[in-house]
Amino acid sequence: MDDLKKLRILMVSDFFYPNFGGVENHIYYLSQCLLELGHKVVVMTHAYGTRSGVRYMTGGLKVYYVPWKPFFLQNTLPTLYGTLPILRTILVREKISLVHGHQAFSTLCHEALMHARTMGYKVVFTDHSLYGFADIGSIHMNKVLQFTLADVNQAICVSHTSKENTVLRSGLPPEKVFMIPNAVDTAMFKPAPKRLSCDEIVIVVISRLVYRKGADLLVEVIPEVCRLHPNVRFIIGGDGPKRVRLEEMREKYSLQDRVEMLGPVPHADVRSALITGHIFLNSSLTEAFCIAILEAASCGLLTVSTRVGGVPEVLPDDMIVLAEPDPNDMVQAIKKAIQKLPTIDPHVMHLRIKELYSWHDVARRTEIVYRHALNCPSEKLLKRLSRYLNCGAWAGKLFCLVMVVNFLLWHLLELLQPSKNIEEVPDLPYPEYQQLYKPQDVEQG
């Protein structure tokens, strides 16, 4: 691929491996597919424990674990300008042509997009979650998102519901927002070789045990389902602050033999847990997409889920039973799913998911968004400041001040260390990296 077609992309987020979740998987699989298309992809995230510095993952994916420690929920402490010097160095060293930030909750993402636009780089933002409009946390987050997206070139959402939510929260023109769904690695998530007997129905729950994921709903639903269906057993994987409530529920109703608590489940072991069950239960109170549903369907499980956010867009009606986020409605949905089980063929379901969702398709569609972003005209600072002024009577002026200071700091760094003095990294194909680094030095994703 010649240089005119080859892109050099910097993925930025606080959420990446070794942490596991939907955002982390999205960045990893998208990066791997973009590498296969011939682009150069570099990931920037914060340090995880002792993991700091530069690492290489499968396929030659280069990851900068910058020496920032997580402050709250894997997010780094907001510094506004603290990340400017190191981000500038990475952008110049890797000859980056476009910056792609992920997740509205990520502090590192917001700061990277701000610095990249100041330096004249094209930027793309992907929103992976839904947020409200009424509570204090959402109000502050929406104002931060409005600031970040005021100057973004293009944005991506993982569902139509997520797109509508992002446009309303940020004031971004709808024509700038693309909808590209998540996908699943169907080679990894395959059904069990032998179909399970329906004499005992196993319902699997794999989720973070937090309020947003509906852990409190599970506390009310599980005892009722066990009372109505003596042949039903639950397997719950995951950890979080609500795990205590589930343990208490199990003790209260003496369900130790019917509710198995697996604790934290590494992503590599998720498939092993899924194929032991017939039904996958998702009790989330808000979801932009929910990759866990795709992983379960790819393993041949019938899904029961709350009808929230972008969930109704994920699977065809014959693969999922939807319910309102209400205990009684969820119990009825599980009853309906149990009656429907004899008609479900796990291998047929797997093949359908394989046709519907592919990371290679996601990468090709994302590549189109990158081209749109790169075709956007470059703008001077004054024109960009006019967009920040529209963010509010007081907030607009504050945002302009932040950007002017950022612009001055960038020029100060250029005086102290000109870009031409920063050594650029040679573009080497992955086989040559393997010769430079011993196998134990190369991280396997």
Short mmCIF file of C-alpha atoms in Angstrom, two decimals:
data_model
loop_
_atom_site.label_atom_id
_atom_site.label_comp_id
_atom_site.label_asym_id
_atom_site.label_seq_id
_atom_site.Cartn_x
_atom_site.Cartn_y
_atom_site.Cartn_z
CA MET A 1 0.00 0.00 0.00
CA ASP A 2 1.54 3.34 -1.01
CA ASP A 3 1.89 6.28 1.38
CA LEU A 4 -1.07 8.07 -0.20
CA LYS A 5 -3.38 5.27 0.90
CA LYS A 6 -1.60 4.15 4.07
CA LEU A 7 -2.85 5.85 7.22
CA ARG A 8 -0.98 6.24 10.50
CA ILE A 9 -3.59 6.09 13.24
CA LEU A 10 -3.20 6.78 16.96
CA MET A 11 -5.89 5.15 19.10
CA VAL A 12 -6.26 6.88 22.48
CA SER A 13 -8.26 5.76 25.51
CA ASP A 14 -7.87 5.11 29.23
CA PHE A 15 -9.47 1.72 28.61
CA PHE A 16 -7.21 -0.92 27.06
CA TYR A 17 -5.63 -4.29 27.81
CA PRO A 18 -4.78 -5.75 30.30
CA ASN A 19 -8.14 -4.33 31.49
CA PHE A 20 -11.09 -6.14 29.88
CA GLY A 21 -14.36 -4.70 28.61
CA GLY A 22 -16.29 -3.69 25.52
CA VAL A 23 -14.17 -0.60 24.76
CA GLU A 24 -10.92 -2.51 25.24
CA ASN A 25 -12.02 -5.30 22.88
CA HIS A 26 -13.27 -2.79 20.31
CA ILE A 27 -9.94 -0.93 20.17
CA TYR A 28 -7.91 -4.15 20.00
CA TYR A 29 -9.90 -5.92 17.27
CA LEU A 30 -10.36 -2.75 15.21
CA SER A 31 -6.60 -2.09 15.40
CA GLN A 32 -5.76 -5.64 14.33
CA CYS A 33 -8.05 -5.43 11.29
CA LEU A 34 -6.69 -2.00 10.31
CA LEU A 35 -3.17 -3.46 10.48
CA GLU A 36 -4.30 -6.22 8.11
CA LEU A 37 -5.57 -3.53 5.72
CA GLY A 38 -2.03 -2.14 5.60
CA HIS A 39 -2.36 0.85 7.94
CA LYS A 40 -0.05 1.67 10.82
CA VAL A 41 -1.84 1.66 14.19
CA VAL A 42 -0.43 2.81 17.53
CA VAL A 43 -2.35 2.75 20.83
CA MET A 44 -1.84 5.24 23.66
CA THR A 45 -3.16 4.47 27.14
CA HIS A 46 -2.09 4.91 30.75
CA ALA A 47 0.16 2.59 32.74
CA TYR A 48 -1.44 -0.50 34.28
CA GLY A 49 0.41 -1.53 37.44
CA THR A 50 3.98 -2.27 36.43
CA ARG A 51 3.10 -2.23 32.74
CA SER A 52 4.62 1.03 31.53
CA GLY A 53 6.56 2.10 28.47
CA VAL A 54 6.28 0.67 24.95
CA ARG A 55 4.91 -2.84 24.35
CA TYR A 56 4.16 -4.84 21.22
CA MET A 57 1.06 -7.00 20.88
CA THR A 58 -0.07 -9.54 18.31
CA GLY A 59 0.26 -8.41 14.72
CA GLY A 60 2.84 -5.74 15.54
CA LEU A 61 0.37 -3.48 17.36
CA LYS A 62 2.46 -0.92 19.24
CA VAL A 63 1.14 0.33 22.59
CA TYR A 64 2.41 3.32 24.57
CA TYR A 65 1.61 2.81 28.26
CA VAL A 66 2.36 6.39 29.34
CA PRO A 67 3.45 6.80 33.00
CA TRP A 68 0.08 8.09 34.25
CA LYS A 69 -1.65 6.09 36.97
CA PRO A 70 -5.45 5.62 37.01
CA PHE A 71 -7.26 7.98 39.34
CA PHE A 72 -10.88 6.76 39.32
CA LEU A 73 -12.46 3.79 37.48
CA GLN A 74 -9.36 3.36 35.27
CA ASN A 75 -9.44 7.06 34.35
CA THR A 76 -6.38 9.25 34.71
CA LEU A 77 -6.50 12.48 36.71
CA PRO A 78 -7.55 15.41 34.45
CA THR A 79 -4.55 17.69 33.85
CA LEU A 80 -5.67 19.64 30.74
CA TYR A 81 -2.11 20.35 29.61
CA GLY A 82 -0.03 17.68 31.37
CA THR A 83 -0.31 15.20 28.52
CA LEU A 84 0.63 17.70 25.79
CA PRO A 85 4.44 17.09 25.75
CA ILE A 86 4.26 13.29 25.62
CA LEU A 87 1.39 13.24 23.11
CA ARG A 88 3.26 15.67 20.86
CA THR A 89 6.34 13.45 20.98
CA ILE A 90 4.33 10.33 20.07
CA LEU A 91 2.54 12.10 17.21
CA VAL A 92 5.83 13.29 15.71
CA ARG A 93 7.81 10.09 16.37
CA GLU A 94 5.18 7.84 14.82
CA LYS A 95 4.36 10.28 11.97
CA ILE A 96 0.67 10.05 12.87
CA SER A 97 -1.86 11.30 10.31
CA LEU A 98 -5.05 10.89 12.36
CA VAL A 99 -6.02 10.56 16.05
CA HIS A 100 -8.94 8.33 17.06
CA GLY A 101 -10.26 8.78 20.64
CA HIS A 102 -12.56 6.28 22.34
CA GLN A 103 -15.14 6.62 25.14
CA ALA A 104 -16.64 9.79 26.59
CA PHE A 105 -15.57 8.76 30.11
CA SER A 106 -11.88 8.68 29.14
CA THR A 107 -9.90 11.69 30.40
CA LEU A 108 -6.92 10.73 28.24
CA CYS A 109 -9.17 10.65 25.16
CA HIS A 110 -10.54 14.17 25.73
CA GLU A 111 -7.11 15.67 26.35
CA ALA A 112 -5.56 13.90 23.34
CA LEU A 113 -8.26 15.12 20.96
CA MET A 114 -7.86 18.68 22.28
CA HIS A 115 -4.06 18.64 21.82
CA ALA A 116 -4.26 16.94 18.42
CA ARG A 117 -6.64 19.59 17.05
CA THR A 118 -4.38 22.34 18.41
CA MET A 119 -1.48 20.82 16.46
CA GLY A 120 -3.54 20.60 13.28
CA TYR A 121 -4.21 16.85 13.23
CA LYS A 122 -7.51 15.39 12.05
CA VAL A 123 -9.44 13.63 14.81
CA VAL A 124 -12.23 11.05 15.08
CA PHE A 125 -14.17 10.21 18.23
CA THR A 126 -16.11 7.01 19.03
CA ASP A 127 -18.78 7.07 21.74
CA HIS A 128 -19.44 3.66 23.32
CA SER A 129 -22.01 4.52 26.00
CA LEU A 130 -25.31 6.23 26.70
CA TYR A 131 -25.69 9.01 29.26
CA GLY A 132 -28.62 10.86 30.77
CA PHE A 133 -29.41 14.55 30.94
CA ALA A 134 -30.74 15.13 34.48
CA ASP A 135 -28.24 13.99 37.13
CA ILE A 136 -25.23 16.12 38.10
CA GLY A 137 -22.65 13.67 36.73
CA SER A 138 -24.31 13.51 33.32
CA ILE A 139 -24.67 17.29 33.10
CA HIS A 140 -20.95 17.81 33.71
CA MET A 141 -19.98 14.97 31.36
CA ASN A 142 -22.22 16.33 28.60
CA LYS A 143 -20.58 19.76 28.88
CA VAL A 144 -17.12 18.16 28.61
CA LEU A 145 -18.31 16.19 25.58
CA GLN A 146 -19.69 19.36 24.01
CA PHE A 147 -16.26 20.95 24.44
CA THR A 148 -14.41 17.98 22.91
CA LEU A 149 -16.76 17.44 19.98
CA ALA A 150 -17.02 21.14 19.11
CA ASP A 151 -13.86 20.74 17.03
CA VAL A 152 -13.91 17.05 16.10
CA ASN A 153 -13.76 16.17 12.38
CA GLN A 154 -15.99 13.07 12.49
CA ALA A 155 -17.67 10.96 15.17
CA ILE A 156 -18.76 7.33 15.34
CA CYS A 157 -21.50 5.73 17.45
CA VAL A 158 -22.13 2.02 17.90
CA SER A 159 -25.92 2.14 17.45
CA HIS A 160 -28.62 4.46 16.14
CA THR A 161 -29.82 5.06 19.70
CA SER A 162 -26.28 5.99 20.70
CA LYS A 163 -26.03 8.37 17.73
CA GLU A 164 -29.22 10.18 18.73
CA ASN A 165 -28.00 10.39 22.33
CA THR A 166 -24.58 11.78 21.33
CA VAL A 167 -26.06 14.38 18.97
CA LEU A 168 -28.45 15.61 21.66
CA ARG A 169 -25.76 15.74 24.35
CA SER A 170 -23.01 17.39 22.31
CA GLY A 171 -24.86 19.53 19.77
CA LEU A 172 -22.78 17.90 17.03
CA PRO A 173 -24.33 18.11 13.52
CA PRO A 174 -25.91 14.70 12.72
CA GLU A 175 -24.17 14.58 9.33
CA LYS A 176 -20.82 14.39 11.15
CA VAL A 177 -21.83 11.25 13.09
CA PHE A 178 -21.56 7.77 11.55
CA MET A 179 -23.14 4.62 12.94
CA ILE A 180 -20.81 1.60 12.93
CA PRO A 181 -21.81 -1.30 15.22
CA ASN A 182 -19.49 -3.44 17.29
CA ALA A 183 -18.66 -6.98 16.21
CA VAL A 184 -17.58 -10.29 17.70
CA ASP A 185 -14.71 -12.69 17.08
CA THR A 186 -16.72 -15.67 15.88
CA ALA A 187 -13.54 -17.77 15.59
CA MET A 188 -13.16 -17.47 19.36
CA PHE A 189 -16.83 -17.66 20.39
CA LYS A 190 -18.10 -20.96 19.02
CA PRO A 191 -20.90 -23.22 20.31
CA ALA A 192 -20.19 -26.39 22.24
CA PRO A 193 -19.51 -29.35 19.91
CA LYS A 194 -22.43 -31.29 21.41
CA ARG A 195 -25.86 -29.79 22.02
CA LEU A 196 -26.76 -29.54 25.72
CA SER A 197 -29.68 -31.46 27.19
CA CYS A 198 -32.69 -29.37 28.21
CA ASP A 199 -33.46 -31.49 31.27
CA GLU A 200 -31.68 -28.87 33.34
CA ILE A 201 -31.81 -25.27 32.05
CA VAL A 202 -28.69 -23.22 32.76
CA ILE A 203 -28.94 -19.41 32.62
CA VAL A 204 -25.63 -17.59 32.33
CA VAL A 205 -24.93 -14.04 33.52
CA ILE A 206 -21.52 -12.53 32.76
CA SER A 207 -21.31 -8.86 33.65
CA ARG A 208 -19.77 -6.29 35.94
CA LEU A 209 -21.87 -6.46 39.09
CA VAL A 210 -22.70 -2.77 39.32
CA TYR A 211 -25.91 -0.74 39.40
CA ARG A 212 -25.73 0.25 35.71
CA LYS A 213 -25.58 -3.41 34.69
CA GLY A 214 -28.79 -4.17 36.59
CA ALA A 215 -27.32 -6.27 39.41
CA ASP A 216 -30.16 -5.14 41.69
CA LEU A 217 -32.66 -6.54 39.17
CA LEU A 218 -30.93 -9.93 39.33
CA VAL A 219 -31.39 -10.00 43.11
CA GLU A 220 -35.18 -9.89 42.60
CA VAL A 221 -35.43 -11.98 39.42
CA ILE A 222 -33.32 -15.02 40.34
CA PRO A 223 -35.31 -16.20 43.42
CA GLU A 224 -38.61 -15.94 41.55
CA VAL A 225 -37.31 -17.84 38.52
CA CYS A 226 -35.91 -20.56 40.78
CA ARG A 227 -39.30 -20.83 42.54
CA LEU A 228 -41.26 -21.13 39.28
CA HIS A 229 -38.81 -23.43 37.46
CA PRO A 230 -37.26 -26.18 39.62
CA ASN A 231 -35.01 -27.32 36.76
CA VAL A 232 -33.32 -23.93 36.27
CA ARG A 233 -29.81 -23.17 37.51
CA PHE A 234 -27.86 -19.88 37.31
CA ILE A 235 -24.15 -19.28 36.64
CA ILE A 236 -23.01 -15.72 37.44
CA GLY A 237 -19.61 -14.49 36.31
CA GLY A 238 -18.22 -11.08 37.16
CA ASP A 239 -17.29 -8.91 40.08
CA GLY A 240 -18.23 -5.52 41.49
CA PRO A 241 -19.75 -3.72 44.47
CA LYS A 242 -23.15 -5.41 43.98
CA ARG A 243 -21.70 -8.91 44.33
CA VAL A 244 -22.38 -8.74 48.10
CA ARG A 245 -26.12 -8.32 47.45
CA LEU A 246 -26.16 -11.38 45.19
CA GLU A 247 -24.31 -13.42 47.83
CA GLU A 248 -26.83 -12.29 50.45
CA MET A 249 -29.74 -13.23 48.16
CA ARG A 250 -28.25 -16.70 47.66
CA GLU A 251 -27.95 -17.19 51.42
CA LYS A 252 -31.42 -15.79 52.17
CA TYR A 253 -33.23 -18.15 49.77
CA SER A 254 -30.84 -21.11 50.27
CA LEU A 255 -29.92 -21.20 46.58
CA GLN A 256 -26.26 -22.20 46.99
CA ASP A 257 -26.81 -25.33 44.87
CA ARG A 258 -28.67 -23.43 42.12
CA VAL A 259 -26.74 -20.16 41.86
CA GLU A 260 -23.03 -20.54 41.12
CA MET A 261 -20.83 -17.47 41.58
CA LEU A 262 -17.72 -17.65 39.38
CA GLY A 263 -16.20 -14.31 40.38
CA PRO A 264 -14.09 -12.38 37.84
CA VAL A 265 -13.93 -14.21 34.49
CA PRO A 266 -10.91 -13.51 32.24
CA HIS A 267 -11.95 -12.76 28.66
CA ALA A 268 -10.15 -15.87 27.45
CA ASP A 269 -12.44 -17.98 29.67
CA VAL A 270 -15.74 -16.27 28.77
CA ARG A 271 -16.53 -18.76 26.00
CA SER A 272 -15.95 -21.70 28.38
CA ALA A 273 -18.49 -20.21 30.77
CA LEU A 274 -21.03 -19.40 28.04
CA ILE A 275 -21.14 -22.86 26.44
CA THR A 276 -22.22 -24.41 29.74
CA GLY A 277 -25.58 -22.62 29.47
CA HIS A 278 -28.73 -22.44 27.36
CA ILE A 279 -29.82 -18.83 28.00
CA PHE A 280 -27.82 -15.65 28.43
CA LEU A 281 -29.37 -13.05 30.72
CA ASN A 282 -28.55 -9.33 30.37
CA SER A 283 -30.16 -7.06 32.94
CA SER A 284 -28.49 -3.75 32.02
CA LEU A 285 -30.28 -0.49 32.78
CA THR A 286 -28.47 1.30 29.94
CA GLU A 287 -26.48 0.01 26.98
CA ALA A 288 -25.31 1.62 23.76
CA PHE A 289 -24.75 -1.77 22.11
CA CYS A 290 -23.65 -4.65 24.44
CA ILE A 291 -20.97 -6.89 22.92
CA ALA A 292 -21.72 -9.54 25.57
CA ILE A 293 -25.01 -10.30 23.80
CA LEU A 294 -23.16 -10.92 20.54
CA GLU A 295 -20.63 -13.19 22.23
CA ALA A 296 -23.44 -15.23 23.79
CA ALA A 297 -25.38 -15.48 20.52
CA SER A 298 -22.20 -16.52 18.69
CA CYS A 299 -21.90 -19.36 21.23
CA GLY A 300 -25.47 -20.39 20.42
CA LEU A 301 -27.25 -19.09 23.53
CA LEU A 302 -30.73 -17.61 23.40
CA THR A 303 -30.63 -14.14 24.95
CA VAL A 304 -33.02 -12.55 27.41
CA SER A 305 -32.33 -8.85 27.82
CA THR A 306 -33.80 -5.63 29.08
CA ARG A 307 -35.20 -3.41 26.34
CA VAL A 308 -32.83 -0.47 26.87
CA GLY A 309 -30.65 1.76 24.68
CA GLY A 310 -29.32 0.12 21.53
CA VAL A 311 -29.98 -3.48 22.66
CA PRO A 312 -33.08 -3.96 20.41
CA GLU A 313 -30.88 -3.15 17.39
CA VAL A 314 -28.30 -5.89 18.07
CA LEU A 315 -30.03 -9.22 17.34
CA PRO A 316 -32.95 -10.41 15.18
CA ASP A 317 -36.21 -10.99 17.04
CA ASP A 318 -35.91 -14.80 16.91
CA MET A 319 -32.54 -14.71 18.75
CA ILE A 320 -33.56 -12.54 21.70
CA VAL A 321 -36.45 -12.09 24.13
CA LEU A 322 -36.77 -8.49 25.31
CA ALA A 323 -38.27 -7.28 28.57
CA GLU A 324 -38.75 -4.00 30.36
CA PRO A 325 -36.25 -3.40 33.20
CA ASP A 326 -38.84 -4.66 35.68
CA PRO A 327 -38.50 -7.90 37.73
CA ASN A 328 -41.95 -9.27 36.83
CA ASP A 329 -41.51 -8.61 33.11
CA MET A 330 -38.06 -10.21 33.14
CA VAL A 331 -39.40 -13.33 34.87
CA GLN A 332 -42.04 -13.65 32.13
CA ALA A 333 -39.39 -13.14 29.44
CA ILE A 334 -37.27 -15.94 30.93
CA LYS A 335 -40.35 -18.20 30.97
CA LYS A 336 -40.93 -17.42 27.29
CA ALA A 337 -37.27 -18.13 26.48
CA ILE A 338 -37.40 -21.52 28.23
CA GLN A 339 -40.43 -22.50 26.11
CA LYS A 340 -38.57 -21.35 22.99
CA LEU A 341 -35.37 -23.32 23.66
CA PRO A 342 -36.29 -26.51 21.71
CA THR A 343 -36.46 -24.44 18.48
CA ILE A 344 -32.94 -23.00 18.91
CA ASP A 345 -30.04 -24.53 16.95
CA PRO A 346 -26.76 -23.17 18.38
CA HIS A 347 -24.70 -23.87 15.25
CA VAL A 348 -27.22 -22.18 12.94
CA MET A 349 -27.26 -19.17 15.27
CA HIS A 350 -23.44 -19.04 15.21
CA LEU A 351 -23.37 -19.01 11.39
CA ARG A 352 -25.94 -16.20 11.28
CA ILE A 353 -23.90 -14.07 13.69
CA LYS A 354 -20.81 -14.76 11.58
CA GLU A 355 -22.61 -13.30 8.55
CA LEU A 356 -24.07 -10.32 10.41
CA TYR A 357 -21.07 -9.09 12.41
CA SER A 358 -17.44 -8.97 11.35
CA TRP A 359 -14.54 -6.88 12.68
CA HIS A 360 -13.17 -6.71 9.13
CA ASP A 361 -16.40 -5.02 8.02
CA VAL A 362 -16.15 -2.62 11.00
CA ALA A 363 -12.56 -1.77 9.98
CA ARG A 364 -13.52 -1.09 6.35
CA ARG A 365 -16.37 1.19 7.41
CA THR A 366 -14.13 2.97 9.92
CA GLU A 367 -11.59 3.46 7.14
CA ILE A 368 -14.24 5.39 5.18
CA VAL A 369 -14.80 7.67 8.21
CA TYR A 370 -11.05 8.29 8.37
CA ARG A 371 -11.04 9.36 4.72
CA HIS A 372 -13.92 11.77 5.40
CA ALA A 373 -11.99 13.25 8.35
CA LEU A 374 -8.78 13.66 6.33
CA ASN A 375 -10.72 15.44 3.57
CA CYS A 376 -11.98 18.06 6.03
CA PRO A 377 -10.33 21.46 5.37
CA SER A 378 -7.69 22.70 7.81
CA GLU A 379 -8.77 25.72 9.84
CA LYS A 380 -7.03 28.56 11.65
CA LEU A 381 -7.37 28.98 15.41
CA LEU A 382 -9.77 31.95 15.20
CA LYS A 383 -12.29 30.02 13.12
CA ARG A 384 -12.10 27.09 15.52
CA LEU A 385 -12.61 29.38 18.53
CA SER A 386 -15.92 30.56 17.11
CA ARG A 387 -17.33 27.05 17.57
CA TYR A 388 -16.24 26.95 21.20
CA LEU A 389 -17.98 30.28 21.84
CA ASN A 390 -21.28 28.65 20.86
CA CYS A 391 -20.97 26.16 23.75
CA GLY A 392 -22.52 28.56 26.24
CA ALA A 393 -22.42 32.09 27.61
CA TRP A 394 -19.80 31.33 30.24
CA ALA A 395 -18.62 27.88 29.19
CA GLY A 396 -17.86 29.10 25.65
CA LYS A 397 -15.51 31.80 26.92
CA LEU A 398 -13.83 29.35 29.29
CA PHE A 399 -13.34 26.80 26.47
CA CYS A 400 -11.78 29.50 24.27
CA LEU A 401 -9.36 30.44 27.05
CA VAL A 402 -8.37 26.77 27.49
CA MET A 403 -7.68 26.41 23.76
CA VAL A 404 -5.69 29.68 23.50
CA VAL A 405 -3.45 28.62 26.41
CA ASN A 406 -3.05 25.18 24.81
CA PHE A 407 -2.04 26.85 21.52
CA LEU A 408 0.57 29.00 23.30
CA LEU A 409 1.99 26.01 25.20
CA TRP A 410 2.30 24.06 21.95
CA HIS A 411 4.31 26.88 20.37
CA LEU A 412 6.47 27.10 23.51
CA LEU A 413 7.27 23.39 23.18
CA GLU A 414 8.12 23.96 19.51
CA LEU A 415 10.63 26.61 20.59
CA LEU A 416 12.17 24.46 23.32
CA GLN A 417 12.27 21.28 21.23
CA PRO A 418 11.50 21.73 17.52
CA SER A 419 9.65 18.87 15.87
CA LYS A 420 12.57 18.35 13.48
CA ASN A 421 14.75 17.40 16.49
CA ILE A 422 12.39 14.57 17.54
CA GLU A 423 13.61 11.29 16.10
CA GLU A 424 11.05 9.56 13.90
CA VAL A 425 10.40 5.84 14.20
CA PRO A 426 11.14 3.85 11.02
CA ASP A 427 8.17 1.98 9.56
CA LEU A 428 9.13 -1.68 9.85
CA PRO A 429 6.80 -4.57 8.97
CA TYR A 430 6.03 -6.96 11.79
CA PRO A 431 8.41 -9.78 10.66
CA GLU A 432 11.30 -7.33 11.06
CA TYR A 433 10.08 -6.39 14.54
CA GLN A 434 10.22 -10.09 15.41
CA GLN A 435 13.89 -10.12 14.46
CA LEU A 436 14.60 -7.03 16.60
CA TYR A 437 12.75 -8.29 19.69
CA LYS A 438 12.97 -11.63 21.41
CA PRO A 439 9.69 -13.60 21.48
CA GLN A 440 9.30 -13.06 25.24
CA ASP A 441 9.44 -9.29 24.69
CA VAL A 442 6.45 -9.30 22.33
CA GLU A 443 3.08 -9.07 24.08
CA GLN A 444 0.48 -11.50 22.83
CA GLY A 445 -3.06 -10.04 22.77
#
